[in-house]
Tab-separated table of C-alpha atoms and ligand atoms in Angstrom:
chain	number	residue	atom	x	y	z
A	46	MET	CA	62.214	126.855	232.168
A	47	ALA	CA	62.912	129.437	234.740
A	48	ALA	CA	59.905	131.047	236.306
A	49	PHE	CA	60.591	134.405	237.862
A	50	ALA	CA	58.861	134.432	241.187
A	51	TRP	CA	60.543	137.666	242.046
A	52	ASP	CA	59.109	141.133	241.998
A	53	VAL	CA	60.745	143.971	243.858
A	54	HIS	CA	57.416	145.627	244.576
A	55	SER	CA	55.652	142.530	245.850
A	56	GLU	CA	54.989	141.927	249.502
A	57	GLU	CA	57.374	139.008	249.280
A	58	GLY	CA	60.230	141.415	248.782
A	59	LYS	CA	59.404	143.181	252.015
A	60	ASP	CA	60.202	140.532	254.562
A	61	ALA	CA	61.409	141.642	257.924
A	62	VAL	CA	65.071	140.885	258.250
A	63	VAL	CA	66.357	139.395	261.439
A	64	ARG	CA	70.033	139.968	261.778
A	65	LYS	CA	72.092	137.224	263.328
A	66	PRO	CA	73.589	138.618	266.533
A	67	LEU	CA	77.349	138.894	266.985
A	68	VAL	CA	78.959	137.702	270.202
A	69	ALA	CA	82.577	138.752	270.739
A	70	LEU	CA	85.166	137.062	272.944
A	71	VAL	CA	87.407	139.715	274.470
A	72	GLY	CA	90.361	139.443	276.807
A	73	ARG	CA	94.097	139.864	276.996
A	74	PRO	CA	96.393	137.363	275.274
A	75	ASN	CA	96.707	133.883	276.780
A	76	VAL	CA	93.561	133.885	278.852
A	77	GLY	CA	92.287	131.140	276.549
A	78	LYS	CA	90.049	132.938	274.054
A	79	SER	CA	90.890	130.797	271.091
A	80	THR	CA	90.702	127.605	273.149
A	81	LEU	CA	87.286	128.657	274.359
A	82	PHE	CA	86.233	129.638	270.854
A	83	ASN	CA	87.165	126.225	269.533
A	84	ARG	CA	85.480	124.551	272.447
A	85	LEU	CA	82.202	126.429	272.002
A	86	VAL	CA	82.203	126.027	268.251
A	87	GLY	CA	83.681	122.567	267.994
A	88	GLU	CA	81.460	120.784	270.438
A	89	ARG	CA	77.904	119.725	269.585
A	90	LEU	CA	76.241	122.941	268.547
A	91	ALA	CA	78.196	124.321	265.658
A	92	ILE	CA	76.448	124.854	262.395
A	93	VAL	CA	79.725	125.344	260.625
A	94	HIS	CA	79.176	125.419	256.917
A	95	GLU	CA	82.588	124.282	255.868
A	96	THR	CA	83.274	125.793	252.504
A	97	PRO	CA	86.491	124.242	251.285
A	98	GLY	CA	89.185	126.833	250.802
A	99	THR	CA	87.766	129.197	253.369
A	100	THR	CA	88.587	127.380	256.546
A	101	ARG	CA	92.041	128.593	257.441
A	102	ASP	CA	92.236	131.374	259.869
A	103	ARG	CA	88.691	131.125	261.009
A	104	HIS	CA	87.922	133.397	263.895
A	105	TYR	CA	84.148	133.381	263.685
A	106	ALA	CA	81.551	130.688	263.379
A	107	ASP	CA	77.886	130.156	264.003
A	108	VAL	CA	76.835	128.594	267.257
A	109	GLU	CA	73.400	127.336	268.195
A	110	TRP	CA	72.314	126.992	271.784
A	111	GLN	CA	68.759	126.593	273.063
A	112	GLY	CA	67.441	127.288	269.604
A	113	ARG	CA	69.245	130.596	269.369
A	114	VAL	CA	71.821	131.064	266.620
A	115	PHE	CA	74.567	133.625	266.906
A	116	THR	CA	77.930	134.308	265.332
A	117	LEU	CA	80.784	133.898	267.773
A	118	ILE	CA	83.918	135.941	267.121
A	119	ASP	CA	87.360	135.519	268.595
A	120	THR	CA	88.482	139.128	268.484
A	121	GLY	CA	91.909	138.099	269.736
A	122	GLY	CA	92.340	136.050	266.617
A	123	LEU	CA	91.193	138.931	264.475
A	124	MET	CA	93.674	141.246	266.130
A	125	GLY	CA	96.400	138.644	265.980
A	126	ASP	CA	98.051	139.879	262.802
A	127	LEU	CA	98.136	143.505	263.857
A	128	PRO	CA	101.661	144.804	263.621
A	129	LEU	CA	103.654	146.694	266.227
A	130	ASP	CA	101.108	147.298	268.914
A	131	THR	CA	101.803	146.976	272.563
A	132	ILE	CA	99.608	144.393	274.194
A	133	THR	CA	97.832	147.098	276.127
A	134	GLU	CA	97.008	148.959	272.961
A	135	GLN	CA	95.883	145.746	271.326
A	136	VAL	CA	93.463	144.737	274.006
A	137	GLN	CA	92.067	148.221	274.315
A	138	LYS	CA	91.409	148.396	270.603
A	139	GLN	CA	89.934	144.953	270.734
A	140	ALA	CA	87.541	145.987	273.483
A	141	GLN	CA	86.558	149.131	271.639
A	142	LEU	CA	86.025	147.171	268.473
A	143	ALA	CA	83.818	144.707	270.271
A	144	ILE	CA	81.803	147.504	271.831
A	145	GLU	CA	81.228	149.091	268.453
A	146	GLU	CA	80.300	146.023	266.539
A	147	ALA	CA	79.166	143.192	268.779
A	148	ASP	CA	75.784	142.666	270.397
A	149	VAL	CA	77.089	140.804	273.424
A	150	ILE	CA	80.623	140.831	274.793
A	151	VAL	CA	82.122	137.907	276.668
A	152	PHE	CA	85.003	139.217	278.754
A	153	ILE	CA	87.475	136.491	279.604
A	154	THR	CA	89.988	136.515	282.425
A	155	ASP	CA	92.348	133.871	283.793
A	156	VAL	CA	91.937	132.433	287.279
A	157	LEU	CA	95.609	131.402	287.388
A	158	LYS	CA	96.811	134.960	286.842
A	159	GLY	CA	94.139	136.679	288.883
A	160	VAL	CA	92.994	140.185	288.003
A	161	THR	CA	95.778	141.992	286.127
A	162	GLY	CA	96.210	145.645	285.224
A	163	ALA	CA	95.263	144.916	281.640
A	164	ASP	CA	92.081	143.209	282.830
A	165	GLN	CA	91.245	146.333	284.821
A	166	ARG	CA	91.728	148.550	281.804
A	167	ILE	CA	89.541	146.404	279.607
A	168	ALA	CA	86.898	146.269	282.322
A	169	ASN	CA	86.968	150.067	282.556
A	170	ILE	CA	86.252	150.334	278.862
A	171	LEU	CA	83.559	147.681	278.936
A	172	ARG	CA	81.773	149.154	281.957
A	173	ARG	CA	81.064	152.278	279.948
A	174	ALA	CA	79.557	150.325	277.077
A	175	GLU	CA	75.829	150.117	276.698
A	176	LYS	CA	76.030	146.486	275.704
A	177	PRO	CA	75.456	143.343	277.703
A	178	ILE	CA	78.729	141.982	279.102
A	179	VAL	CA	79.142	138.374	280.200
A	180	PRO	CA	82.203	138.090	282.469
A	181	ALA	CA	83.922	134.697	282.362
A	182	VAL	CA	86.895	133.376	284.264
A	183	ASN	CA	88.772	130.675	282.400
A	184	LYS	CA	91.106	127.879	283.506
A	185	VAL	CA	88.843	126.895	286.372
A	186	ASP	CA	89.920	123.298	285.813
A	187	ASN	CA	88.876	122.063	289.250
A	188	LEU	CA	86.705	122.923	292.199
A	189	GLU	CA	89.456	124.490	294.301
A	190	ARG	CA	90.114	127.075	291.657
A	191	GLY	CA	86.428	127.913	291.671
A	192	LEU	CA	86.988	129.319	295.142
A	193	ASP	CA	89.214	132.030	293.712
A	194	LEU	CA	86.434	133.525	291.633
A	195	TYR	CA	85.320	136.200	294.084
A	196	GLU	CA	88.381	138.282	293.277
A	197	PHE	CA	86.878	138.896	289.834
A	198	TYR	CA	83.757	140.549	291.227
A	199	ALA	CA	86.006	143.549	291.758
A	200	LEU	CA	85.953	144.192	288.016
A	201	GLY	CA	82.454	145.512	288.518
A	202	LEU	CA	80.851	143.594	285.682
A	203	GLY	CA	78.678	141.287	287.710
A	204	GLU	CA	78.954	137.661	288.642
A	205	PRO	CA	81.554	135.867	286.564
A	206	VAL	CA	81.060	132.363	285.149
A	207	GLY	CA	83.957	130.047	285.908
A	208	VAL	CA	84.837	127.779	282.992
A	209	SER	CA	87.578	125.530	281.790
A	210	ALA	CA	87.965	125.838	278.044
A	211	LEU	CA	90.610	123.165	278.110
A	212	ARG	CA	88.506	120.574	279.900
A	213	GLY	CA	85.144	121.761	278.627
A	214	LEU	CA	83.813	122.455	282.118
A	215	ASN	CA	80.829	124.705	282.664
A	216	THR	CA	80.734	125.878	279.063
A	217	GLY	CA	77.004	125.105	278.989
A	218	ASP	CA	76.466	127.623	281.788
A	219	LEU	CA	78.442	130.174	279.848
A	220	LEU	CA	76.291	129.567	276.770
A	221	ASP	CA	73.180	129.948	278.939
A	222	GLU	CA	74.475	133.334	280.095
A	223	ILE	CA	75.213	134.391	276.522
A	224	VAL	CA	71.741	133.405	275.355
A	225	ALA	CA	70.194	135.220	278.328
A	226	ALA	CA	72.174	138.338	277.400
A	227	LEU	CA	71.029	137.995	273.808
A	228	SER	CA	67.437	138.214	274.893
A	229	GLU	CA	68.142	141.813	275.899
A	230	VAL	CA	69.235	142.540	272.348
A	231	PRO	CA	66.466	143.819	270.104
A	232	LEU	CA	65.966	141.496	267.180
A	233	GLU	CA	65.824	144.424	264.822
A	234	GLY	CA	63.039	143.269	262.590
A	235	GLU	CA	63.826	145.650	259.819
A	236	VAL	CA	61.460	146.181	257.006
A	237	SER	CA	63.430	145.711	253.891
A	238	THR	CA	63.141	148.219	251.164
A	239	GLY	CA	63.993	146.653	247.861
A	240	VAL	CA	67.443	145.322	247.217
A	241	ARG	CA	69.844	145.419	250.151
A	242	VAL	CA	73.397	145.887	248.947
A	243	ALA	CA	76.537	145.900	251.092
A	244	VAL	CA	79.832	147.313	249.861
A	245	VAL	CA	82.630	145.558	251.712
A	246	GLY	CA	86.388	145.222	251.520
A	247	ARG	CA	89.620	146.066	253.260
A	248	THR	CA	90.577	149.578	254.252
A	249	ASN	CA	91.768	151.742	251.382
A	250	VAL	CA	90.512	149.587	248.551
A	251	GLY	CA	88.206	152.430	247.519
A	252	LYS	CA	84.850	151.677	249.118
A	253	SER	CA	84.001	155.251	250.018
A	254	SER	CA	85.172	156.513	246.631
A	255	LEU	CA	82.954	153.953	244.964
A	256	LEU	CA	80.027	154.814	247.167
A	257	ASN	CA	80.351	158.483	246.342
A	258	GLN	CA	80.470	157.695	242.661
A	259	LEU	CA	77.378	155.533	242.948
A	260	LEU	CA	75.472	158.187	244.849
A	261	GLY	CA	76.598	160.846	242.404
A	262	GLN	CA	75.224	159.078	239.367
A	263	GLU	CA	72.646	160.952	237.386
A	264	ARG	CA	69.781	158.547	237.819
A	265	VAL	CA	70.309	157.982	241.514
A	266	ILE	CA	67.973	159.644	244.008
A	267	VAL	CA	69.366	159.514	247.530
A	268	SER	CA	67.595	159.553	250.871
A	269	GLU	CA	69.141	158.781	254.234
A	270	MET	CA	67.618	156.155	256.498
A	271	PRO	CA	68.847	156.799	259.984
A	272	GLY	CA	68.850	154.294	262.763
A	273	THR	CA	67.865	150.986	261.233
A	274	THR	CA	70.387	149.579	263.647
A	275	ARG	CA	71.984	151.324	266.556
A	276	ASP	CA	74.900	152.955	264.850
A	277	ALA	CA	74.530	151.883	261.272
A	278	VAL	CA	73.147	154.296	258.761
A	279	ASP	CA	71.813	152.923	255.544
A	280	THR	CA	71.357	154.951	252.427
A	281	SER	CA	68.244	154.386	250.421
A	282	ILE	CA	68.360	155.193	246.748
A	283	THR	CA	66.059	154.872	243.828
A	284	TYR	CA	67.669	153.720	240.646
A	285	ALA	CA	65.770	153.060	237.434
A	286	GLY	CA	62.547	153.065	239.428
A	287	GLU	CA	63.809	150.448	241.845
A	288	GLU	CA	64.607	150.818	245.480
A	289	VAL	CA	68.085	149.907	246.640
A	290	THR	CA	69.297	150.103	250.218
A	291	LEU	CA	73.032	150.558	250.572
A	292	ILE	CA	73.848	148.982	253.894
A	293	ASP	CA	75.774	150.645	256.659
A	294	THR	CA	77.202	153.385	254.549
A	295	ALA	CA	77.962	155.345	257.702
A	296	GLY	CA	80.592	152.763	258.498
A	297	ILE	CA	82.240	153.605	255.233
A	298	ARG	CA	81.708	157.337	255.270
A	299	ARG	CA	82.888	157.955	258.764
A	300	ARG	CA	85.931	155.835	258.170
A	301	GLY	CA	87.990	158.994	258.550
A	302	ARG	CA	87.501	158.746	262.289
A	303	VAL	CA	88.853	155.245	262.454
A	304	GLU	CA	92.577	154.840	262.260
A	305	ARG	CA	93.922	153.697	258.970
A	306	GLY	CA	95.562	150.341	258.724
A	307	ILE	CA	93.378	148.652	261.286
A	308	GLU	CA	91.996	146.049	258.968
A	309	GLN	CA	90.202	144.310	261.766
A	310	TYR	CA	87.763	147.145	262.079
A	311	SER	CA	86.654	146.611	258.554
A	312	VAL	CA	86.394	142.848	258.920
A	313	LEU	CA	83.993	142.910	261.828
A	314	ARG	CA	82.074	145.757	260.293
A	315	ALA	CA	81.905	143.789	257.062
A	316	LEU	CA	80.547	140.711	258.816
A	317	ARG	CA	77.761	142.769	260.205
A	318	ALA	CA	76.884	144.386	256.919
A	319	ILE	CA	77.033	141.070	255.060
A	320	GLY	CA	74.570	139.564	257.503
A	321	ARG	CA	71.954	142.146	256.537
A	322	ALA	CA	72.553	142.144	252.797
A	323	ASP	CA	71.024	140.335	249.840
A	324	VAL	CA	73.863	141.224	247.525
A	325	VAL	CA	77.446	141.929	248.532
A	326	LEU	CA	79.891	143.920	246.446
A	327	LEU	CA	83.365	142.782	247.426
A	328	VAL	CA	85.815	145.530	246.529
A	329	ILE	CA	89.392	144.499	245.820
A	330	ASP	CA	92.412	146.689	245.144
A	331	ALA	CA	93.805	145.871	241.706
A	332	LEU	CA	97.334	146.713	242.837
A	333	ASP	CA	97.241	144.261	245.738
A	334	GLY	CA	95.341	141.474	244.025
A	335	VAL	CA	93.211	139.155	246.148
A	336	THR	CA	94.770	139.087	249.615
A	337	ALA	CA	94.199	136.578	252.411
A	338	GLN	CA	91.955	139.096	254.108
A	339	ASP	CA	89.859	139.463	250.945
A	340	ALA	CA	89.512	135.686	250.715
A	341	HIS	CA	88.499	135.650	254.356
A	342	ILE	CA	85.651	138.092	253.783
A	343	ALA	CA	84.670	136.214	250.623
A	344	GLY	CA	84.466	132.996	252.634
A	345	TYR	CA	82.052	134.609	255.010
A	346	ILE	CA	79.864	135.854	252.151
A	347	VAL	CA	79.679	132.284	250.858
A	348	ASP	CA	78.969	130.845	254.297
A	349	GLU	CA	76.081	133.254	254.659
A	350	PHE	CA	74.683	132.295	251.250
A	351	LYS	CA	74.732	135.865	249.991
A	352	SER	CA	74.922	136.866	246.359
A	353	VAL	CA	78.194	138.464	245.401
A	354	ALA	CA	80.066	140.366	242.725
A	355	VAL	CA	83.790	141.059	242.837
A	356	LEU	CA	84.745	144.607	241.945
A	357	ILE	CA	88.388	145.046	241.002
A	358	ASN	CA	88.939	148.708	241.780
A	359	LYS	CA	91.758	151.121	240.848
A	360	TRP	CA	91.879	149.510	237.431
A	361	ASP	CA	93.173	152.855	236.132
A	362	LEU	CA	96.458	152.217	237.952
A	363	VAL	CA	97.132	148.929	236.216
A	364	GLU	CA	99.336	148.890	233.168
A	365	LYS	CA	97.354	146.930	230.652
A	366	ASP	CA	97.695	145.019	227.455
A	367	ALA	CA	95.155	142.850	225.667
A	368	HIS	CA	95.519	140.000	228.171
A	369	THR	CA	95.646	141.823	231.477
A	370	ALA	CA	91.974	141.572	232.355
A	371	THR	CA	91.847	137.861	231.464
A	372	LEU	CA	94.935	137.101	233.516
A	373	PHE	CA	93.642	139.095	236.424
A	374	GLU	CA	90.340	137.296	236.313
A	375	GLU	CA	92.192	133.974	236.380
A	376	HIS	CA	93.978	135.162	239.492
A	377	VAL	CA	90.641	136.061	241.104
A	378	ARG	CA	89.151	132.703	240.117
A	379	TYR	CA	92.121	130.906	241.590
A	380	ARG	CA	92.141	132.765	244.899
A	381	LEU	CA	88.363	132.670	245.227
A	382	LYS	CA	87.763	129.264	243.732
A	383	PHE	CA	85.021	128.551	246.237
A	384	MET	CA	82.797	131.119	244.524
A	385	PRO	CA	83.263	130.556	240.791
A	386	TYR	CA	79.771	131.936	240.134
A	387	ALA	CA	80.675	135.495	241.184
A	388	PRO	CA	80.890	137.960	238.310
A	389	VAL	CA	84.045	140.070	238.199
A	390	LEU	CA	83.884	143.719	237.175
A	391	PHE	CA	86.900	145.950	236.619
A	392	VAL	CA	86.224	149.493	237.768
A	393	SER	CA	87.868	152.733	238.679
A	394	ALA	CA	86.013	154.586	241.383
A	395	LEU	CA	88.359	157.515	240.878
A	396	MET	CA	87.775	157.870	237.147
A	397	GLY	CA	84.200	156.612	237.239
A	398	GLN	CA	85.093	153.856	234.822
A	399	ARG	CA	82.317	151.227	234.558
A	400	VAL	CA	80.789	152.442	237.820
A	401	ASP	CA	77.499	152.838	235.956
A	402	ARG	CA	77.377	149.042	235.636
A	403	VAL	CA	77.555	148.392	239.348
A	404	LEU	CA	73.929	148.998	240.365
A	405	PRO	CA	72.433	147.207	237.348
A	406	LEU	CA	74.688	144.269	238.186
A	407	ALA	CA	73.589	144.284	241.829
A	408	MET	CA	69.924	144.298	240.789
A	409	HIS	CA	70.538	141.530	238.302
A	410	LEU	CA	72.140	139.406	241.023
A	411	TYR	CA	69.209	140.056	243.310
A	412	ARG	CA	66.807	138.722	240.686
A	413	GLU	CA	68.995	135.662	240.186
A	414	ARG	CA	68.498	134.831	243.878
A	415	TYR	CA	64.769	134.611	243.350
A	416	VAL	CA	64.691	132.497	240.213
A	417	HIS	CA	62.623	129.372	240.696
A	418	LEU	CA	63.069	126.399	238.402
A	419	GLU	CA	60.039	124.297	237.651
A	420	ASP	CA	59.879	120.762	238.992
A	421	ALA	CA	60.059	119.241	235.522
A	422	GLU	CA	63.237	121.172	234.788
A	423	VAL	CA	64.919	119.862	237.933
A	424	SER	CA	63.778	116.266	237.303
A	425	ASP	CA	65.141	116.461	233.828
A	426	MET	CA	68.433	117.849	235.087
A	427	LEU	CA	68.663	115.094	237.678
A	428	GLN	CA	68.030	112.266	235.215
A	429	GLU	CA	70.634	113.607	232.857
A	430	ALA	CA	73.140	114.181	235.644
A	431	ILE	CA	72.779	110.626	236.958
A	432	ALA	CA	73.080	109.201	233.450
A	433	ARG	CA	76.263	111.153	232.836
A	434	ARG	CA	77.909	110.234	236.091
A	435	SER	CA	76.691	107.587	238.481
A	436	PRO	CA	76.252	108.613	242.085
A	437	PRO	CA	79.033	107.417	244.405
A	438	ARG	CA	79.133	104.092	246.251
A	439	GLY	CA	79.876	103.617	249.906
A	440	ARG	CA	78.862	101.444	252.833
A	441	GLY	CA	78.357	98.587	250.414
A	442	LYS	CA	75.747	100.318	248.294
A	443	ARG	CA	75.275	103.025	245.744
A	444	LEU	CA	73.675	106.395	246.407
A	445	VAL	CA	70.214	106.515	244.868
A	446	ILE	CA	68.585	109.885	244.260
A	447	TYR	CA	64.839	109.353	243.934
A	448	GLU	CA	63.629	112.859	243.452
A	449	GLY	CA	64.709	116.477	243.384
A	450	HIS	CA	63.019	119.862	243.201
A	451	GLN	CA	63.700	123.470	244.002
A	452	ALA	CA	62.407	123.964	247.505
A	453	GLY	CA	63.149	127.646	247.937
A	454	VAL	CA	64.734	130.865	246.770
A	455	ALA	CA	67.194	133.416	248.177
A	456	PRO	CA	69.352	131.390	248.129
A	457	PRO	CA	68.045	128.947	245.546
A	458	THR	CA	67.612	125.730	247.514
A	459	PHE	CA	67.289	122.298	245.973
A	460	ALA	CA	65.954	119.361	247.950
A	461	PHE	CA	66.790	115.772	247.029
A	462	THR	CA	65.335	112.565	248.410
A	463	VAL	CA	67.889	109.767	248.620
A	464	ASN	CA	68.362	106.271	250.000
A	465	ASP	CA	71.153	107.221	252.400
A	466	LYS	CA	72.332	110.786	252.717
A	467	ARG	CA	75.619	109.707	254.263
A	468	LEU	CA	76.644	108.628	250.773
A	469	VAL	CA	76.455	112.153	249.399
A	470	HIS	CA	79.950	113.542	249.169
A	471	PHE	CA	81.130	117.062	248.537
A	472	ASP	CA	82.338	115.999	245.135
A	473	TYR	CA	78.977	114.774	243.911
A	474	GLU	CA	77.204	117.706	245.473
A	475	ARG	CA	79.435	120.060	243.528
A	476	TYR	CA	78.779	118.007	240.406
A	477	LEU	CA	75.022	118.454	240.885
A	478	LYS	CA	75.426	122.171	241.464
A	479	ASN	CA	77.312	122.449	238.199
A	480	ARG	CA	74.580	120.540	236.392
A	481	ILE	CA	71.943	122.864	237.864
A	482	ARG	CA	73.921	125.872	236.690
A	483	GLU	CA	73.968	124.409	233.194
A	484	ARG	CA	70.195	124.733	233.223
A	485	TYR	CA	70.180	128.139	234.775
A	486	LEU	CA	73.231	130.195	235.657
A	487	PHE	CA	72.086	131.662	238.987
A	488	GLU	CA	74.778	134.245	238.521
A	489	GLY	CA	76.449	135.478	241.667
A	490	THR	CA	74.367	133.330	243.994
A	491	PRO	CA	75.441	130.257	245.931
A	492	LEU	CA	73.131	127.255	245.730
A	493	ARG	CA	72.003	125.292	248.729
A	494	LEU	CA	71.443	121.555	248.337
A	495	THR	CA	69.679	119.487	250.950
A	496	PHE	CA	69.413	115.706	251.077
A	497	SER	CA	66.959	113.702	253.101
A	498	ASN	CA	66.397	109.983	253.386
A	499	ARG	CA	63.245	108.487	251.970
A	500	ARG	CA	61.100	107.047	254.692
B	237	LIG	P1	94.231	133.440	273.788
B	237	LIG	O1	95.529	134.116	273.527
B	237	LIG	O2	93.388	134.193	274.736
B	237	LIG	O3	93.487	133.062	272.536
B	237	LIG	O4	94.603	132.073	274.577
B	237	LIG	P2	94.779	130.582	274.045
B	237	LIG	O5	93.454	129.979	273.748
B	237	LIG	O6	95.804	130.561	272.974
B	237	LIG	O7	95.320	129.871	275.356
B	237	LIG	C1	96.506	130.287	276.010
B	237	LIG	C2	97.044	129.143	276.842
B	237	LIG	O8	96.143	128.822	277.903
B	237	LIG	C3	97.227	127.856	276.054
B	237	LIG	O9	98.432	127.241	276.476
B	237	LIG	C4	96.016	127.030	276.440
B	237	LIG	O10	96.261	125.648	276.358
B	237	LIG	C5	95.803	127.444	277.867
B	237	LIG	N1	94.409	127.282	278.279
B	237	LIG	C6	93.301	127.686	277.607
B	237	LIG	N2	92.195	127.359	278.286
B	237	LIG	C7	92.588	126.733	279.423
B	237	LIG	C8	91.914	126.149	280.545
B	237	LIG	O11	90.673	126.113	280.620
B	237	LIG	N3	92.686	125.614	281.521
B	237	LIG	C9	94.036	125.620	281.450
B	237	LIG	N4	94.702	125.068	282.456
B	237	LIG	N5	94.706	126.133	280.417
B	237	LIG	C10	93.998	126.693	279.399
B	238	LIG	P1	88.109	152.858	251.581
B	238	LIG	O1	88.987	152.861	252.782
B	238	LIG	O2	87.927	151.470	251.063
B	238	LIG	O3	86.808	153.574	251.745
B	238	LIG	O4	88.968	153.616	250.422
B	238	LIG	P2	88.861	155.117	249.890
B	238	LIG	O5	87.662	155.298	249.033
B	238	LIG	O6	89.040	156.062	251.024
B	238	LIG	O7	90.124	155.147	248.935
B	238	LIG	C1	91.438	154.978	249.429
B	238	LIG	C2	92.399	155.700	248.517
B	238	LIG	O8	92.387	155.097	247.217
B	238	LIG	C3	92.040	157.175	248.306
B	238	LIG	O9	93.244	157.897	248.256
B	238	LIG	C4	91.339	157.164	246.968
B	238	LIG	O10	91.484	158.392	246.271
B	238	LIG	C5	92.069	156.070	246.228
B	238	LIG	N1	91.227	155.434	245.212
B	238	LIG	C6	89.984	154.915	245.393
B	238	LIG	N2	89.521	154.412	244.239
B	238	LIG	C7	90.489	154.597	243.315
B	238	LIG	C8	90.611	154.259	241.929
B	238	LIG	O11	89.733	153.690	241.290
B	238	LIG	N3	91.777	154.612	241.327
B	238	LIG	C9	92.771	155.241	241.981
B	238	LIG	N4	93.863	155.549	241.298
B	238	LIG	N5	92.700	155.548	243.267
B	238	LIG	C10	91.575	155.236	243.944
């Protein structure tokens, strides 16, 4: 049976949170940002948790170098679908975005083109930023081109690293520079207060309306918590005697200052908030349905092993009959099939409809993250699972699972000892996850399964 190891008031619930730093690649189009991104992510280092269905359009991924893990973002890719901007406007916005949200900025130029006017303008913006900048010159495919680097000193950002994204030259030096710059970034060991909840979603879906409704509820006591990170402001509330921290609410509240329609602002902001959260509330506009951008954010939530609920907002605007909610939920399940465990709640932030269920749901999901199944329960599950469906064969043998137990919580992590972990396929892993969820639902939380070979 499930043993609840979780208690919001215990010391366990007060771990310091170390946020994963964000490193942004910035530069005008065609300097080779996406090539470099793929090179840095694709080679060796990447800890890419490939969640099927979330891979298209990926412009950020985790990279590990010298024991340091950071999230690398190709801001060019993020800006790519922006309509009707001049290139100058695009790159300037991109630079501003990176300054606001990233911890370290890698500024990329092109040795073949030399220093252009657009490069100058970006450099001007970056020079004013109080963030570490790593200048890089790309397309240095051979030694001769390396001689042309001095021209880039004129940008006033320090000594540039010459790299060739195409040929994979000198990228290790670039990573060294990035990691060195990261050491200047405070690790922000925050002390968590209770349940950390992030409200994320595209612009205009109703995040700030929802937030205001939540804060306006009768039982909610609000206190601001300034400065947990540089420019983020969290809001701490007490609800039903429990502490909840709403993450980076300033980003939502001050949205008025940010131009409307620039989805990319919200994406990067969302990534940051998700990284610090236990539970993520993904807000979706009922009139739009689940868009590609929504699925993109959802994919990141899954990759980060965060608990999640999907809030379908503006439900008041939907013409309904007896089947509408069911059909809509099917649509959500289809578009977000990589997180079938996420509860879906239909709300209207404007009318206050079902908003009173949001915080109880978030707290419920938090508890689900900390559920710990006893060893006997997992053994039993495993025996039954193997009896119902034999493990796959491969390499001339059959996968044998000797033992399994829950090795951790938040996210619930199950460790299995096997004969050859190469035989474990996604399919069987998913099968095991489903069997685990038959024993205990773990609502809203992804499960992590690890397999190691028996020595
Ligand atoms: P982005 O617009 O900044 O993301 O640039 P891309 O990554 O799409 O690259 C633009 C062009 O430059 C493509 O044709 C790439 O093949 C090319 N390119 C990228 N990196 C290098 C490099 O290191 N050397 C050379 N010669 N070409 C490169
Ligand atoms: P944000 O950009 O995600 O913070 O979205 P806002 O909270 O600013 O809402 C965007 C627009 O949608 C505003 O005009 C809101 O009044 C409206 N809105 C938000 N929630 C609802 C809702 O539940 N129903 C209706 N009809 N409109 C809503």
